[in-house]
Short mmCIF file of C-alpha atoms in Angstrom, two decimals:
data_model
loop_
_atom_site.label_atom_id
_atom_site.label_comp_id
_atom_site.label_asym_id
_atom_site.label_seq_id
_atom_site.Cartn_x
_atom_site.Cartn_y
_atom_site.Cartn_z
CA MET A 2 39.99 12.78 104.51
CA ARG A 3 42.55 10.59 106.35
CA ILE A 4 39.75 9.03 108.42
CA LEU A 5 37.83 8.16 105.25
CA LYS A 6 40.95 6.61 103.74
CA LYS A 7 41.50 4.51 106.87
CA ILE A 8 37.88 3.36 106.86
CA GLY A 9 38.17 2.48 103.19
CA LYS A 10 41.40 0.58 103.81
CA TRP A 11 39.91 -1.50 106.64
CA PHE A 12 36.79 -2.09 104.60
CA LEU A 13 38.88 -3.53 101.76
CA ILE A 14 40.83 -5.67 104.26
CA LEU A 15 37.58 -7.05 105.71
CA ILE A 16 36.28 -7.85 102.23
CA GLY A 17 39.55 -9.62 101.45
CA VAL A 18 39.40 -11.65 104.67
CA PHE A 19 35.77 -12.59 103.96
CA ILE A 20 36.58 -13.71 100.41
CA ALA A 21 39.57 -15.72 101.69
CA PHE A 22 37.34 -17.36 104.29
CA ILE A 23 34.76 -18.33 101.66
CA LEU A 24 37.49 -19.75 99.42
CA VAL A 25 38.89 -21.83 102.31
CA VAL A 26 35.41 -23.14 103.15
CA LEU A 27 34.79 -24.10 99.51
CA LEU A 28 38.20 -25.79 99.37
CA VAL A 29 37.44 -27.84 102.50
CA ILE A 30 34.05 -28.84 101.07
CA ARG A 31 35.66 -29.82 97.76
CA ILE A 32 38.26 -31.97 99.56
CA ASN A 33 35.39 -33.73 101.35
CA SER A 34 33.40 -34.31 98.15
CA SER A 35 34.93 -37.46 96.72
CA GLY A 36 31.55 -38.88 95.73
CA GLU A 37 32.42 -42.10 97.59
CA GLU A 38 30.20 -43.21 100.46
CA GLU A 39 31.66 -42.93 103.97
CA PRO A 40 32.65 -46.44 105.14
CA PHE A 41 31.71 -48.01 108.46
CA LEU A 42 34.83 -48.30 110.63
CA ASP A 43 35.60 -50.36 113.72
CA GLU A 44 37.32 -49.00 116.84
CA THR A 45 40.76 -49.39 115.23
CA GLY A 46 39.77 -47.51 112.07
CA ASN A 47 39.38 -50.54 109.82
CA VAL A 48 36.37 -51.01 107.54
CA LEU A 49 33.79 -53.36 109.05
CA PRO A 50 34.32 -56.61 107.09
CA ASN A 51 30.70 -57.33 106.15
CA SER A 52 29.52 -53.75 105.72
CA ILE A 53 28.39 -52.10 102.50
CA THR A 54 28.51 -48.43 101.49
CA THR A 55 27.90 -47.78 97.84
CA HIS A 56 25.83 -45.82 95.38
CA GLU A 57 25.33 -45.98 91.65
CA ASP A 58 23.25 -44.32 88.97
CA LYS A 59 21.55 -47.54 88.03
CA VAL A 60 19.45 -47.89 84.88
CA ILE A 61 16.11 -49.45 85.84
CA ASN A 62 13.60 -50.18 83.08
CA GLY A 63 15.49 -47.83 80.79
CA ALA A 64 15.69 -44.84 83.17
CA PRO A 65 18.71 -43.79 85.28
CA GLN A 66 18.02 -43.71 89.02
CA ARG A 67 20.30 -43.12 91.99
CA VAL A 68 20.48 -46.13 94.31
CA THR A 69 22.43 -45.77 97.56
CA ILE A 70 22.95 -48.84 99.74
CA ARG A 71 24.37 -48.60 103.25
CA GLY A 72 24.53 -51.12 106.08
CA LYS A 73 26.90 -52.32 108.79
CA ASP A 74 26.22 -55.99 108.13
CA LYS A 75 25.00 -57.46 104.85
CA ASN A 76 23.44 -60.32 106.80
CA ASN A 77 20.89 -57.90 108.27
CA PRO A 78 17.41 -57.61 106.72
CA VAL A 79 17.03 -55.30 103.73
CA LEU A 80 14.92 -52.12 103.93
CA LEU A 81 13.89 -50.15 100.84
CA ILE A 82 13.07 -46.47 101.48
CA VAL A 83 10.51 -45.00 99.03
CA HIS A 84 10.82 -41.23 99.24
CA GLY A 85 8.11 -38.58 99.16
CA GLY A 86 7.25 -35.79 96.80
CA PRO A 87 6.20 -36.49 94.14
CA GLU A 88 9.86 -36.81 93.34
CA ALA A 89 11.50 -35.26 96.42
CA PRO A 90 14.33 -37.58 97.51
CA ILE A 91 15.97 -37.22 100.92
CA LEU A 92 19.75 -37.42 101.12
CA PRO A 93 20.84 -40.54 103.07
CA VAL A 94 23.15 -38.42 105.25
CA ILE A 95 20.10 -36.62 106.71
CA TYR A 96 18.92 -39.87 108.31
CA LYS A 97 22.28 -40.26 110.02
CA LEU A 98 22.52 -36.63 111.16
CA THR A 99 19.03 -36.53 112.66
CA GLY A 100 19.46 -39.75 114.63
CA VAL A 101 17.07 -41.77 112.44
CA ASP A 102 19.88 -44.05 111.30
CA LEU A 103 18.70 -47.64 110.73
CA GLU A 104 21.89 -48.81 109.06
CA ASP A 105 22.91 -50.86 112.10
CA LEU A 106 19.63 -52.81 111.90
CA PHE A 107 19.18 -53.11 108.13
CA THR A 108 20.95 -52.96 104.85
CA VAL A 109 19.16 -49.77 103.80
CA CYS A 110 18.50 -48.89 100.17
CA TYR A 111 17.76 -45.21 99.46
CA TRP A 112 16.19 -44.90 96.03
CA ASP A 113 15.93 -41.70 93.95
CA GLN A 114 12.95 -42.41 91.69
CA ARG A 115 13.02 -41.73 87.96
CA GLY A 116 12.75 -38.05 87.09
CA SER A 117 14.17 -36.81 90.38
CA GLY A 118 17.31 -36.32 92.38
CA LEU A 119 20.90 -36.85 91.44
CA ALA A 120 20.35 -39.32 88.61
CA TYR A 121 17.98 -37.06 86.67
CA ASN A 122 18.94 -35.89 83.20
CA ASP A 123 17.16 -34.41 80.22
CA SER A 124 17.25 -37.70 78.33
CA ILE A 125 14.27 -38.95 80.36
CA PRO A 126 11.10 -37.97 78.46
CA ASP A 127 8.31 -36.48 80.56
CA SER A 128 5.94 -39.10 79.19
CA SER A 129 7.94 -41.85 80.94
CA ILE A 130 7.61 -40.23 84.38
CA THR A 131 4.40 -41.91 85.50
CA LEU A 132 3.16 -43.66 88.62
CA ASN A 133 2.99 -46.99 86.79
CA HIS A 134 6.60 -46.70 85.65
CA ILE A 135 7.78 -45.73 89.13
CA VAL A 136 5.92 -48.67 90.69
CA ASP A 137 7.44 -51.07 88.15
CA ASP A 138 10.90 -49.56 88.80
CA GLY A 139 10.43 -50.15 92.52
CA LEU A 140 9.43 -53.75 91.96
CA GLU A 141 12.45 -54.32 89.72
CA LEU A 142 14.71 -52.78 92.36
CA SER A 143 13.08 -54.87 95.11
CA SER A 144 13.74 -58.06 93.14
CA HIS A 145 17.33 -56.96 92.57
CA LEU A 146 17.86 -56.34 96.31
CA LYS A 147 16.26 -59.66 97.22
CA LYS A 148 18.55 -61.52 94.82
CA THR A 149 21.72 -59.54 95.59
CA PHE A 150 21.50 -60.00 99.35
CA LYS A 151 20.02 -63.51 99.14
CA LYS A 152 16.83 -62.68 101.05
CA ASP A 153 13.45 -64.37 100.83
CA LYS A 154 11.77 -60.97 101.27
CA ILE A 155 12.62 -57.36 102.06
CA TYR A 156 10.99 -54.59 104.12
CA ILE A 157 9.60 -51.47 102.48
CA GLU A 158 8.91 -48.05 104.02
CA GLY A 159 7.15 -45.25 102.17
CA LEU A 160 7.31 -41.59 103.15
CA SER A 161 4.38 -39.30 102.21
CA TRP A 162 3.95 -39.72 98.41
CA GLY A 163 6.14 -42.79 98.87
CA THR A 164 3.50 -44.40 101.12
CA ALA A 165 1.19 -44.56 98.12
CA VAL A 166 3.91 -45.72 95.71
CA ALA A 167 4.96 -48.44 98.17
CA ALA A 168 1.36 -49.52 98.71
CA TYR A 169 0.85 -50.01 94.95
CA MET A 170 4.11 -51.98 94.85
CA VAL A 171 3.07 -54.28 97.70
CA GLN A 172 -0.39 -54.74 96.22
CA LYS A 173 1.14 -55.83 92.91
CA LYS A 174 3.80 -58.21 94.32
CA PRO A 175 3.24 -58.91 98.03
CA GLU A 176 5.52 -61.95 97.86
CA LEU A 177 8.53 -59.62 97.76
CA TYR A 178 7.90 -58.02 101.17
CA HIS A 179 7.99 -58.88 104.87
CA ALA A 180 5.95 -55.81 105.81
CA TYR A 181 4.69 -52.43 104.65
CA ILE A 182 5.64 -49.38 106.76
CA GLY A 183 4.03 -46.01 106.03
CA SER A 184 5.18 -42.70 107.55
CA GLY A 185 2.97 -39.69 106.80
CA LEU A 186 0.34 -41.81 105.06
CA MET A 187 -1.05 -40.30 101.85
CA ALA A 188 -4.34 -42.20 101.86
CA ASN A 189 -6.49 -39.79 99.86
CA LEU A 190 -4.68 -36.62 98.81
CA SER A 191 -7.72 -34.82 97.41
CA LEU A 192 -9.64 -35.13 100.69
CA SER A 193 -6.51 -34.43 102.71
CA GLU A 194 -5.87 -31.21 100.78
CA GLU A 195 -9.36 -29.93 101.52
CA LEU A 196 -8.80 -30.43 105.24
CA SER A 197 -5.28 -29.00 105.05
CA TYR A 198 -6.55 -25.84 103.38
CA GLU A 199 -9.24 -25.47 106.06
CA PHE A 200 -6.56 -25.82 108.76
CA ALA A 201 -4.33 -23.19 107.13
CA MET A 202 -7.20 -20.71 106.72
CA SER A 203 -8.47 -21.31 110.27
CA GLU A 204 -5.04 -20.74 111.80
CA ALA A 205 -4.41 -17.65 109.68
CA GLN A 206 -7.74 -16.18 110.76
CA LYS A 207 -7.10 -17.06 114.41
CA TYR A 208 -3.87 -15.05 114.37
CA ASN A 209 -5.20 -12.29 112.08
CA ASP A 210 -2.53 -13.23 109.53
CA THR A 211 -3.88 -11.08 106.70
CA VAL A 212 -0.99 -11.89 104.35
CA SER A 213 -1.67 -15.64 104.58
CA ILE A 214 -5.44 -15.14 104.41
CA ASN A 215 -5.07 -13.16 101.18
CA GLN A 216 -2.71 -15.75 99.71
CA LEU A 217 -5.15 -18.56 100.48
CA LYS A 218 -8.03 -16.62 98.99
CA GLN A 219 -5.97 -15.89 95.90
CA ILE A 220 -5.16 -19.56 95.18
CA GLY A 221 -8.70 -20.64 96.12
CA LYS A 222 -9.81 -23.87 97.71
CA PRO A 223 -8.52 -27.19 96.30
CA PRO A 224 -8.59 -28.69 93.78
CA TYR A 225 -6.30 -25.90 92.65
CA VAL A 226 -6.41 -24.64 89.09
CA SER A 227 -3.87 -22.66 87.13
CA ASN A 228 -4.60 -18.96 86.89
CA SER A 229 -2.84 -15.81 85.74
CA GLU A 230 -0.81 -15.62 88.96
CA ASN A 231 -0.08 -19.22 89.97
CA THR A 232 0.30 -22.70 88.54
CA VAL A 233 -1.20 -25.65 90.42
CA THR A 234 2.26 -26.54 91.77
CA GLU A 235 2.79 -22.98 93.01
CA ALA A 236 -0.63 -23.04 94.71
CA PHE A 237 0.42 -26.21 96.55
CA GLU A 238 3.67 -24.56 97.62
CA ILE A 239 1.89 -21.44 98.91
CA GLU A 240 -0.57 -23.49 100.95
CA ARG A 241 2.23 -25.73 102.29
CA GLN A 242 4.28 -22.72 103.40
CA ILE A 243 1.34 -21.47 105.43
CA VAL A 244 0.78 -24.92 106.96
CA MET A 245 4.47 -24.99 107.88
CA LYS A 246 4.05 -21.66 109.64
CA TYR A 247 1.46 -23.14 112.01
CA ALA A 248 2.56 -26.80 112.13
CA PRO A 249 6.31 -26.69 111.42
CA ILE A 250 8.37 -29.85 111.08
CA LYS A 251 10.78 -29.81 114.01
CA LEU A 252 14.00 -30.26 112.02
CA ASP A 253 17.35 -29.50 113.63
CA THR A 254 19.16 -27.16 111.22
CA ASN A 255 21.98 -26.04 113.51
CA PHE A 256 25.51 -25.34 112.34
CA ASN A 257 26.84 -28.86 113.05
CA PHE A 258 24.01 -30.37 111.01
CA ILE A 259 24.69 -28.11 108.02
CA LYS A 260 28.46 -28.57 108.34
CA SER A 261 28.16 -32.35 108.43
CA MET A 262 25.85 -32.37 105.40
CA PHE A 263 28.25 -30.31 103.28
CA LEU A 264 31.21 -32.41 104.41
CA ASP A 265 29.50 -35.68 103.48
CA ASN A 266 31.83 -37.49 101.09
CA GLY A 267 28.96 -39.37 99.48
CA LEU A 268 28.22 -36.36 97.26
CA THR A 269 30.50 -34.68 94.76
CA PHE A 270 31.11 -30.93 94.85
CA SER A 271 28.89 -30.49 91.80
CA GLU A 272 26.07 -32.49 93.39
CA LYS A 273 26.22 -30.38 96.55
CA PHE A 274 26.09 -27.04 94.77
CA THR A 275 25.30 -27.12 91.06
CA ASP A 276 22.58 -29.75 91.16
CA MET A 277 20.93 -29.19 94.52
CA ILE A 278 21.30 -25.48 95.30
CA ASN A 279 21.61 -23.71 91.96
CA SER A 280 19.07 -25.84 90.10
CA PRO A 281 16.24 -26.95 92.42
CA GLU A 282 13.87 -27.03 89.43
CA ALA A 283 16.15 -29.59 87.80
CA TYR A 284 16.54 -31.50 91.06
CA TYR A 285 12.78 -31.98 91.51
CA PRO A 286 11.47 -31.80 87.94
CA ALA A 287 8.74 -34.41 88.23
CA ALA A 288 6.69 -32.59 90.86
CA LYS A 289 4.81 -30.70 88.15
CA ILE A 290 4.60 -33.73 85.87
CA LEU A 291 2.98 -35.88 88.56
CA GLU A 292 0.80 -33.30 90.35
CA SER A 293 -2.43 -34.49 88.71
CA THR A 294 -1.53 -38.12 89.45
CA ALA A 295 -0.83 -37.31 93.09
CA ILE A 296 -4.10 -35.46 93.64
CA ASP A 297 -6.01 -38.44 92.22
CA MET A 298 -4.26 -40.98 94.46
CA ASN A 299 -6.81 -42.67 96.69
CA LEU A 300 -5.73 -45.78 98.58
CA MET A 301 -9.22 -46.11 100.05
CA ARG A 302 -10.50 -46.68 96.52
CA ASP A 303 -7.56 -48.55 95.00
CA ILE A 304 -6.05 -50.64 97.79
CA PRO A 305 -8.62 -51.96 100.28
CA GLU A 306 -6.31 -54.86 101.18
CA LEU A 307 -2.59 -55.54 101.59
CA LYS A 308 -1.41 -59.12 102.04
CA VAL A 309 1.48 -58.25 104.37
CA PRO A 310 1.64 -56.80 107.91
CA VAL A 311 0.99 -53.04 107.94
CA TYR A 312 2.60 -50.45 110.24
CA ILE A 313 1.58 -46.79 110.10
CA LEU A 314 3.61 -44.04 111.82
CA GLN A 315 1.72 -40.74 111.91
CA GLY A 316 2.04 -37.39 113.64
CA ASP A 317 -1.13 -36.19 115.34
CA ASN A 318 -0.49 -32.70 113.92
CA ASP A 319 0.26 -33.74 110.34
CA HIS A 320 -1.49 -31.38 107.94
CA PHE A 321 0.38 -32.42 104.80
CA THR A 322 -1.18 -35.87 104.89
CA GLU A 323 -4.04 -35.28 107.28
CA THR A 324 -4.00 -37.69 110.20
CA SER A 325 -7.79 -38.06 110.34
CA VAL A 326 -7.80 -39.27 106.71
CA ALA A 327 -4.87 -41.62 107.34
CA LYS A 328 -6.68 -43.13 110.36
CA VAL A 329 -9.87 -43.77 108.38
CA TYR A 330 -7.84 -45.68 105.80
CA PHE A 331 -5.90 -47.60 108.45
CA ASP A 332 -9.14 -48.65 110.15
CA SER A 333 -10.59 -49.86 106.86
CA ILE A 334 -7.64 -51.71 105.35
CA ILE A 335 -7.63 -55.51 105.44
CA ALA A 336 -4.23 -57.02 106.33
CA PRO A 337 -2.82 -60.09 108.11
CA SER A 338 -1.97 -57.70 110.97
CA LYS A 339 -1.80 -53.94 111.35
CA LYS A 340 -0.57 -51.46 113.93
CA TRP A 341 -1.08 -47.71 114.27
CA PHE A 342 1.58 -45.58 115.98
CA LEU A 343 0.59 -41.99 116.77
CA PHE A 344 3.33 -39.47 117.57
CA GLU A 345 2.08 -36.78 119.95
CA ASN A 346 2.89 -33.28 118.64
CA GLY A 347 4.33 -34.89 115.53
CA THR A 348 3.88 -33.35 112.09
CA HIS A 349 4.93 -34.62 108.67
CA GLY A 350 8.37 -35.86 109.63
CA VAL A 351 7.98 -38.05 112.71
CA GLN A 352 11.08 -40.11 111.96
CA ILE A 353 13.16 -36.91 112.09
CA GLU A 354 11.22 -35.28 114.94
CA TYR A 355 11.18 -38.36 117.21
CA PRO A 356 14.03 -40.63 116.06
CA GLU A 357 14.24 -42.61 119.31
CA LYS A 358 10.56 -43.60 119.22
CA TYR A 359 10.85 -44.30 115.50
CA ARG A 360 13.82 -46.66 116.05
CA SER A 361 12.14 -48.36 118.99
CA ILE A 362 9.13 -49.22 116.81
CA TYR A 363 11.46 -50.91 114.34
CA ILE A 364 13.35 -52.79 117.07
CA ASN A 365 10.46 -53.75 119.33
CA GLU A 366 7.60 -54.13 116.87
CA ILE A 367 8.51 -54.53 113.21
CA LEU A 368 11.61 -56.71 113.51
CA LYS A 369 10.08 -58.91 116.23
CA ASN A 370 7.10 -59.96 114.09
#
C-alpha cells in the first residue's frame, strides 16, 4: 500500500510539473505575441532607418484583407506575393525561417485574400468570394503599392492557386507589373488532377498500399463529386494526402522552426491559437466556396499571352500542379521573354525546399532583366 501511495504521489508531482511547464510556455508565447511586426535592426540594435515592417487589416473593395509589408529598404523594388489555396495564406515568418527571405532584395507585400486568413470574418458574404473579386482586389492593392512606394511598376509572384490569380491580374493590367513569376504553376487544374490521381494510384499499387488504394477508389477519379461519405473538398484532401505520402514537400519542421514561429511577434496570441489552430475551418473558409472555380481554371484557354516577362519555377516531382501540364502551358504562352526553371527532386514548394536556388534566380535572372 505504501508503494502505491508513493507512486501516486510522484505521479501527481509529475502532472503538476507538466502543467507548470505548459503554463510557462504559454506565458512566454503570450509575451512574444504583441501583434507588432519584428523590426529590422542594425548591428547596434537600432531600427534600420529606411526599413518597413507593418501589417494592417485593410479594407479593399469593401472586404477586409490582411496586408503585411516587410522590407529592409523602401527604395528596393516591390514584390507582391499571391498565395495559394484557394484561400490558403502562408505566414510571412515561414519565408524567413525556411531561408526563402527576399526582404533584403524587395519590399515584400504578403496578401491574405478576401475570405481567408487572419482578416476573415463572418461579415463577408460567400457570394462576394469569387475569382473576379479577388483579381480586382489584387489590382487595387497593386496600384496602392505602386503609389505608396513611388514605383513605376511592381513584381508579382503567384504560388499554386496564386499563379492563376496573378496571371489574370497581369492579363487585365500588365502596365502595373515588371514581371510575372509563377511557382507551382496551376495551368489547367482539371487536367492536372487527372494526372495527379493516376500518380497517387500508381504509387499506392506499386507499394501494395491497400488503405490508399481503397481511399482512391472510394472517392473515384476526378472530377470529384459529393457522395454520402465525402464532399468534393474532402475528396481533394484525401487524394492530396496520398500524393504527399509519395511526393512529400521537404519542409523543415524541427523544434527551432516551430519555436521561432510561435515566438513571432507579428501575430497576437489569439491569432496563433484561436484562429489558426482551434478553427482551421474558419481560417480557410473559402476553399469550399471556390473549389468549382479552381477546377475550371485553365490558363491555356484563358491566357494565351502575357505582356510582361514570364518566369516559371517548378519542381520536377510536383504532383499538386503537374509539371508536365505546366510545361505545356509555358511552351505555348506568348510573352516578351520567358524562362523555365526546373528544380530537380522538387515538389510543390520549391522556394521552401531549395531556398538558395530560388534566391539566386531572383538575384541573377529576374532583377537583372
